[in-house]
Coordinates of C-alpha atoms in Angstrom, one line a residue:
X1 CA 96.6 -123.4 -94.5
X2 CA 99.7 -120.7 -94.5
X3 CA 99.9 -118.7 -91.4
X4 CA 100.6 -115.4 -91.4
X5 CA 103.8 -114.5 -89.4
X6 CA 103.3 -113.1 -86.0
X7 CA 104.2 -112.8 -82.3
X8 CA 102.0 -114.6 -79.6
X9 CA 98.7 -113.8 -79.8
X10 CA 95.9 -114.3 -77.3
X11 CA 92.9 -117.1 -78.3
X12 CA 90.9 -114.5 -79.4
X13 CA 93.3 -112.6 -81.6
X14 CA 94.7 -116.0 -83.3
X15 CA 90.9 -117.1 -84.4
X16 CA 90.8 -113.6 -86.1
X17 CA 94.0 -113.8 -87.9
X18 CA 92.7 -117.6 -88.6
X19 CA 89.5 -116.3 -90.1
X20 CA 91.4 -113.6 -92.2
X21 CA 93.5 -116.0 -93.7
X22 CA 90.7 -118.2 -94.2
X23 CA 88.9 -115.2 -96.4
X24 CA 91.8 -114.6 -98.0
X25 CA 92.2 -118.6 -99.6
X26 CA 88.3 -118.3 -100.6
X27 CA 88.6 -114.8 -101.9
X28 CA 91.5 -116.2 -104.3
X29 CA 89.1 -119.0 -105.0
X30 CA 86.8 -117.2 -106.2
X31 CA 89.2 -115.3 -108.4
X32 CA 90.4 -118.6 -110.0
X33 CA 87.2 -119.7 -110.3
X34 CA 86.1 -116.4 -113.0
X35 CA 89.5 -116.9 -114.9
X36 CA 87.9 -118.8 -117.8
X37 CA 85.0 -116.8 -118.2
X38 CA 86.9 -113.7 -117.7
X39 CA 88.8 -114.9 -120.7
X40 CA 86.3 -115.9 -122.8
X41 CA 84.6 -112.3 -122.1
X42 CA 87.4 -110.2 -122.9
X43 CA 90.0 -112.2 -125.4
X44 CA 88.0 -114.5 -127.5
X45 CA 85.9 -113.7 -130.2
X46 CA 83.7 -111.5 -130.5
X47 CA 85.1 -109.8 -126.7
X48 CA 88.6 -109.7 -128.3
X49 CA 87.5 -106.8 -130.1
X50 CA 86.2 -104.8 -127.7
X51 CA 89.5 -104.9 -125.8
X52 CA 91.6 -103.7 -128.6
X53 CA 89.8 -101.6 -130.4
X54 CA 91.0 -99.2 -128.3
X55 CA 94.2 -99.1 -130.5
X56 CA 93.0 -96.8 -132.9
X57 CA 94.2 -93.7 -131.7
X58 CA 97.0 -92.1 -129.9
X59 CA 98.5 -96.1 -129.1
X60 CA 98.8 -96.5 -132.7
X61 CA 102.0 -93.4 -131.2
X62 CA 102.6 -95.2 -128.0
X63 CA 102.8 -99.0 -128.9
X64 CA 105.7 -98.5 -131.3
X65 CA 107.3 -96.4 -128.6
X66 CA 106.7 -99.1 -126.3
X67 CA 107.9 -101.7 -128.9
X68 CA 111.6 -99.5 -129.3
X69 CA 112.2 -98.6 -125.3
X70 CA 111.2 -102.8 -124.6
X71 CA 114.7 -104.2 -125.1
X72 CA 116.2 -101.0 -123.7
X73 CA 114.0 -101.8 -120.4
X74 CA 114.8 -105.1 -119.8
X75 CA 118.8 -104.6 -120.7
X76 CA 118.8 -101.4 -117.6
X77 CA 116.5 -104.1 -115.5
X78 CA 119.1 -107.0 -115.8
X79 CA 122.2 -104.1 -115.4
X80 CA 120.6 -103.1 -112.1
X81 CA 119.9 -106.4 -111.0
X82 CA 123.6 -106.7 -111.2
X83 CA 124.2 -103.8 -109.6
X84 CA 122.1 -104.9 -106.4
X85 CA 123.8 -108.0 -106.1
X86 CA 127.2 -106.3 -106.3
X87 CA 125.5 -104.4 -102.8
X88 CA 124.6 -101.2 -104.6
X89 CA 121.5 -100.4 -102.1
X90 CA 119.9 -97.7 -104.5
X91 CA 119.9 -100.1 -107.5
X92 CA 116.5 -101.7 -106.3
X93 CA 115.0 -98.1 -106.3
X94 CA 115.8 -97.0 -109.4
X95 CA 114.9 -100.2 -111.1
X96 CA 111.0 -99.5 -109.2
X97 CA 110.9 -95.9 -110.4
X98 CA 112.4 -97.1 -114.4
X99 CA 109.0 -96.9 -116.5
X100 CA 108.3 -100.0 -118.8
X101 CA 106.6 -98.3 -121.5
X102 CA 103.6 -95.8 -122.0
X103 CA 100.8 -96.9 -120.6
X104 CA 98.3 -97.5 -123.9
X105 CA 94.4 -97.1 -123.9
X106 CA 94.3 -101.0 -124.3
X107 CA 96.8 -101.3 -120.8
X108 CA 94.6 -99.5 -119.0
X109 CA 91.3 -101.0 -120.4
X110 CA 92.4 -104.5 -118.9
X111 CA 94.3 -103.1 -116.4
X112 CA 90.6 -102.0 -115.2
X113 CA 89.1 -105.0 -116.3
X114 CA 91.1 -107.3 -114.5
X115 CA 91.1 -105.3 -111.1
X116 CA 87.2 -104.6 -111.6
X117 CA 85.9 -108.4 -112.8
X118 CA 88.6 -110.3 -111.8
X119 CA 90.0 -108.7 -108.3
X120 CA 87.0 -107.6 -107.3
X121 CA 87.6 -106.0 -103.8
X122 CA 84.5 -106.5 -102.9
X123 CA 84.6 -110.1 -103.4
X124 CA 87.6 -109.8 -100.7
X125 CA 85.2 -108.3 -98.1
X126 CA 82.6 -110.5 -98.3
X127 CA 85.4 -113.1 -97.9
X128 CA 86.7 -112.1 -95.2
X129 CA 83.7 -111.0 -93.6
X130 CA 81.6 -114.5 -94.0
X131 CA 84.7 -116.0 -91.9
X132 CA 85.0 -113.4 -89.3
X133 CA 81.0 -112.7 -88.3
X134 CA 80.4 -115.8 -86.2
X135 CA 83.7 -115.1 -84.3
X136 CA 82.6 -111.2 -83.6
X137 CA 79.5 -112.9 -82.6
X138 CA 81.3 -114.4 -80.1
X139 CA 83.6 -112.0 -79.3
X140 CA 82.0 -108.6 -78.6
X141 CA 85.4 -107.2 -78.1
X142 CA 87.0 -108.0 -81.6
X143 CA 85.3 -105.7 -83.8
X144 CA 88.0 -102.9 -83.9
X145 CA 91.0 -105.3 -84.6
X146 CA 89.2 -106.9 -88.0
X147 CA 88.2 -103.7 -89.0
X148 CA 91.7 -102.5 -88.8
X149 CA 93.2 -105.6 -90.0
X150 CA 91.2 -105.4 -93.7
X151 CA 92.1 -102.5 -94.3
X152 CA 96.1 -103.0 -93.9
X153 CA 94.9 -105.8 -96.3
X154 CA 93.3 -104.1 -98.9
X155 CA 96.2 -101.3 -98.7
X156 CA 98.3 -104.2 -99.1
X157 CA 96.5 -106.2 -101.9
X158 CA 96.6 -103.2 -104.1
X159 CA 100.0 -102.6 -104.1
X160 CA 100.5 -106.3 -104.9
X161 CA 98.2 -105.6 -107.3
X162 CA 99.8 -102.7 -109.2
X163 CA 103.0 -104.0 -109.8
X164 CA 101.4 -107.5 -110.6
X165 CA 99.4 -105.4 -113.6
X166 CA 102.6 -103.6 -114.4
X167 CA 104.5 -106.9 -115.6
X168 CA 101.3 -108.6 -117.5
X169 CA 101.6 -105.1 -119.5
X170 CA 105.0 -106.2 -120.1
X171 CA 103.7 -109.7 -121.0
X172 CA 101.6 -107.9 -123.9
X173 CA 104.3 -105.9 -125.1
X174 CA 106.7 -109.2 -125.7
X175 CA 103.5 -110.7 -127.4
X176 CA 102.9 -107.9 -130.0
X177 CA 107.1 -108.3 -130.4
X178 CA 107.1 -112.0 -131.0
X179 CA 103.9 -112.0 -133.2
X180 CA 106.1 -108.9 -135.2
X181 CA 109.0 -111.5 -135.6
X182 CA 106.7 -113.8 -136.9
X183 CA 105.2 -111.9 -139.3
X184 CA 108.1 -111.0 -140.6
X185 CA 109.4 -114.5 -140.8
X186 CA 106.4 -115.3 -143.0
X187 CA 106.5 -112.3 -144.9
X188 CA 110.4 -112.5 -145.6
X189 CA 109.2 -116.6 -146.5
X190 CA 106.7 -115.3 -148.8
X191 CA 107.5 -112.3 -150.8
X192 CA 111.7 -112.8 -150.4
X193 CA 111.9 -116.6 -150.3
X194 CA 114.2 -115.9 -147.5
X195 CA 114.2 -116.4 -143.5
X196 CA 113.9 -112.8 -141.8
X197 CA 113.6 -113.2 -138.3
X198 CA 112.7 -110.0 -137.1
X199 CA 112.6 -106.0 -138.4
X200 CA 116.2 -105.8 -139.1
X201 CA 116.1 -108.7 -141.3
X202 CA 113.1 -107.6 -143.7
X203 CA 114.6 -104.2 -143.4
X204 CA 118.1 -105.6 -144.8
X205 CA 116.0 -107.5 -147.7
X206 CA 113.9 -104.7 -148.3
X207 CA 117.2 -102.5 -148.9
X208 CA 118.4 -104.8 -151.2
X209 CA 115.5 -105.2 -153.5
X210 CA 114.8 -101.5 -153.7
X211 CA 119.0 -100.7 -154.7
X212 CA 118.2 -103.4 -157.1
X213 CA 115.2 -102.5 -158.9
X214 CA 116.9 -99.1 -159.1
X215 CA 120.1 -100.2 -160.2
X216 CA 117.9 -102.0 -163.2
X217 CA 116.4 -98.8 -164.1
X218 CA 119.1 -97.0 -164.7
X219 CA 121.1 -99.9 -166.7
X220 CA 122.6 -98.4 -170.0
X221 CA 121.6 -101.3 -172.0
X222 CA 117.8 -101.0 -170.5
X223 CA 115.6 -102.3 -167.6
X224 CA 115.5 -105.5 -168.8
X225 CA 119.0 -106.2 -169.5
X226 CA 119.9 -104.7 -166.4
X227 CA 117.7 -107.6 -164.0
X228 CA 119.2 -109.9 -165.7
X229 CA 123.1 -108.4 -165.3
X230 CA 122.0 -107.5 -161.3
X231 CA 120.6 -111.3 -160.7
X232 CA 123.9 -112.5 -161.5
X233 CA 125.9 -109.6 -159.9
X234 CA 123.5 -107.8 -157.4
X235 CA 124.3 -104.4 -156.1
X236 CA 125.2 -103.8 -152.6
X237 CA 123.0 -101.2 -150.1
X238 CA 124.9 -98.8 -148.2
X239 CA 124.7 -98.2 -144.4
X240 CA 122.6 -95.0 -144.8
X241 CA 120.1 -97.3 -146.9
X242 CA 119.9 -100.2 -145.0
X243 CA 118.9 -97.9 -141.7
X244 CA 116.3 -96.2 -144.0
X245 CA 115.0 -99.8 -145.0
X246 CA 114.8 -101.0 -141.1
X247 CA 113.6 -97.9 -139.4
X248 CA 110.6 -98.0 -142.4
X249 CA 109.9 -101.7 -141.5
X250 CA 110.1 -101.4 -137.9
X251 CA 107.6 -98.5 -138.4
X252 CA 105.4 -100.3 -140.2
X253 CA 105.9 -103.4 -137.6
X254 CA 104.9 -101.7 -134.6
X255 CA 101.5 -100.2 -136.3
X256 CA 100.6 -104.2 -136.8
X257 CA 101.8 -104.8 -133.6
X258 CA 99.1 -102.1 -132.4
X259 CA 96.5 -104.3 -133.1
X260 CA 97.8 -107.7 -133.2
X261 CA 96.0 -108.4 -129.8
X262 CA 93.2 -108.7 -132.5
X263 CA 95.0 -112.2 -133.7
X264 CA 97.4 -112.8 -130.6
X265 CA 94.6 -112.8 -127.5
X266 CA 92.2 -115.9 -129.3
X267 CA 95.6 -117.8 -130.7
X268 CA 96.9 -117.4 -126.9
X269 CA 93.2 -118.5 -125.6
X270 CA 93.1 -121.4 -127.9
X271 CA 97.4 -122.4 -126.6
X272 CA 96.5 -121.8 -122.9
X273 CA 98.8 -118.8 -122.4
X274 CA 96.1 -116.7 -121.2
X275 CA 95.2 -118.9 -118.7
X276 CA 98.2 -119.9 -117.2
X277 CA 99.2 -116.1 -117.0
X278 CA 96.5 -115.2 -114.7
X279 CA 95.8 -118.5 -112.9
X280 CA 100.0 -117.5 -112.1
X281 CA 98.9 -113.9 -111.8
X282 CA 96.1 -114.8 -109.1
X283 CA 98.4 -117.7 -107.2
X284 CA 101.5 -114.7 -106.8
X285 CA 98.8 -111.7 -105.5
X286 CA 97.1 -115.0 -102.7
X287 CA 101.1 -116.3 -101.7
X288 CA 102.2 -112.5 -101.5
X289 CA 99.3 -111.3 -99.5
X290 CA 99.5 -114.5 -96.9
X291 CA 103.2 -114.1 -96.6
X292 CA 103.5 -110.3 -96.4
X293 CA 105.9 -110.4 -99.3
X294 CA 105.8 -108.6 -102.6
X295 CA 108.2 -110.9 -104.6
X296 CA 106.6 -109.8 -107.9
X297 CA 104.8 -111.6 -110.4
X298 CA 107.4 -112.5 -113.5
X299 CA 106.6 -114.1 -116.9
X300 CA 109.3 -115.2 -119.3
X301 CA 107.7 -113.1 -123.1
X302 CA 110.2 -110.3 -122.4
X303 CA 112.8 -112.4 -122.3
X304 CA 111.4 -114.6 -125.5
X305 CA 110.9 -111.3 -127.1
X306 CA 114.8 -110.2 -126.3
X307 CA 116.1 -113.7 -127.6
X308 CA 114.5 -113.5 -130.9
X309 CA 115.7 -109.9 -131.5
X310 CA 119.3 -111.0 -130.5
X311 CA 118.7 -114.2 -133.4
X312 CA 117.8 -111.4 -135.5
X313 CA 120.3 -108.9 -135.1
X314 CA 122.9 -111.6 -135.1
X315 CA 121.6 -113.2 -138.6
X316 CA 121.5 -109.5 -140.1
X317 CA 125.1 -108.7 -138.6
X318 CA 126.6 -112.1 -140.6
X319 CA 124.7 -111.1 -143.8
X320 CA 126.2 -107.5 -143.7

């Protein structure tokens, strides 16, 4: 069992602190324990909808906003990162106070969900407490210091807590990104017969069909003759037409991406993702709370996300 750092402590004191701890490992328990039906619940079908149908709304504003600021995030969090290990001291506290992104009505709504079903606080009470009533039994004397001691904890276990939520939000984010790359892969497979990794891709092949099919219209010798001279010789899109083309599909991406949870949360049930996020998610709030640390809990979809824009912004740039 970990032991929570401390100076000497009487016999007394130690079996408290021993009993704390000892609520604390079955509390987390307990939370690993719910993870699967807690999934099953609220990201298969038919529970899947009732998370995100909160989308329709004001997210169907937010999500795409969330979808643009995303790369700008994490490109400021890796830039102050390198700024604190250069020694700047106030790096660290702007990178806390940086927001990642509105919060949507879907956020919140497992936000909630997870803190309500999953975290229960309660649950962590009734932990704690099963361990420590034999010992204030025993020890008359004791009752003030677990008192006090729980609470410190639960102050302690929602702050963990908080920023914990605050990067599975990011986790979501990345998701709804890397389904939108996908989709556009397939769509750009489909309809183009080309590979379009991403917004800027479509958007580039989108530009170039529309200046075509308007180039053909306006052919002297006809419509006709003019798709067959513009297959052989296309026509090129300019700058101000290509950003039209992107800034449409990327509009059109993040409404989709509003709702994808509605495809992403059973495909990611079925894969394991889910899962292994919050069995992670649960193991990081038990190691921090033991330890007194709040090393943060980090998944790698941002960084997914950012790697498949950069593939797609490259693949554009060569094909301008």
């Amino acid at each position: 069992m970990q032991q929570i750092n401390s100076p000497a402590l009487s016999k007394e004191t130690a079996a408290i602190h021993h009993a704390i701890e000892a609520g604390i490992e079955d509390y987390f328990e307990q939370c690993r324990a719910n993870i699967p039906l807690f999934i099953k619940k609220h990201f298969w079908v038919p529970g899947c909808w009732q998370t995100n149908r909160l989308a329709f709304g004001v997210d169907l504003l937010r999500a795409p906003i969330n979808l643009l600021w995303a790369p700008i995030y994490l490109c400021l969090q890796l830039l102050l990162y390198c700024f604190t290990l250069a020694g700047w001291q106030g790096a660290k506290g702007v990178a806390n106070w940086l927001p990642a992104g509105l919060t949507t009505k879907v956020q919140r709504n497992i936000n909630a969900l997870i803190q309500q079903e999953l975290l229960d606080e309660a649950k962590l009470h009734s932990s704690i407490d099963k361990y420590l009533l034999p010992i204030a039994e025993q020890l008359a004397s004791a009752s003030e210091l677990p008192s006090h001691k729980k609470q410190s904890l639960y102050r302690e276990l929602n702050n963990i807590v908080d920023d914990a939520l605050k990067q599975l939000m990011q986790s979501r984010t990345a998701a709804a990104d890397i389904s939108n790359t996908i989709f556009a892969a397939m769509v750009g497979a489909i309809a183009f017969k080309k590979f379009t990794p991403g917004g800027i891709g479509i958007g580039l092949v989108v530009a170039g069909v529309w200046v075509k099919l308007r180039a053909q219209q306006q052919f002297f010798l006809g419509e006709t003759a003019g798709g067959w001279y513009y297959t052989m010789f296309p026509p090129q899109a300019n700058t101000g037409e290509n950003m039209v083309a992107i800034f449409s599909v990327m509009l059109v991406l993040s409404v989709i991406a509003t709702f994808s949870g509605l495809v992403t949360d059973p495909l990611q049930v079925l894969l394991g993702v889910h899962k292994r996020r919050l069995n992670k998610l649960v193991t990081k709030l038990e190691h921090n709370l033991l330890r007194r640390s709040n090393a943060g809990f980090k998944t790698l979809d941002p960084y997914v996300a950012r790697i498949l824009d950069l593939f797609d912004t490259v693949k554009s740039h060569i094909a301008l």
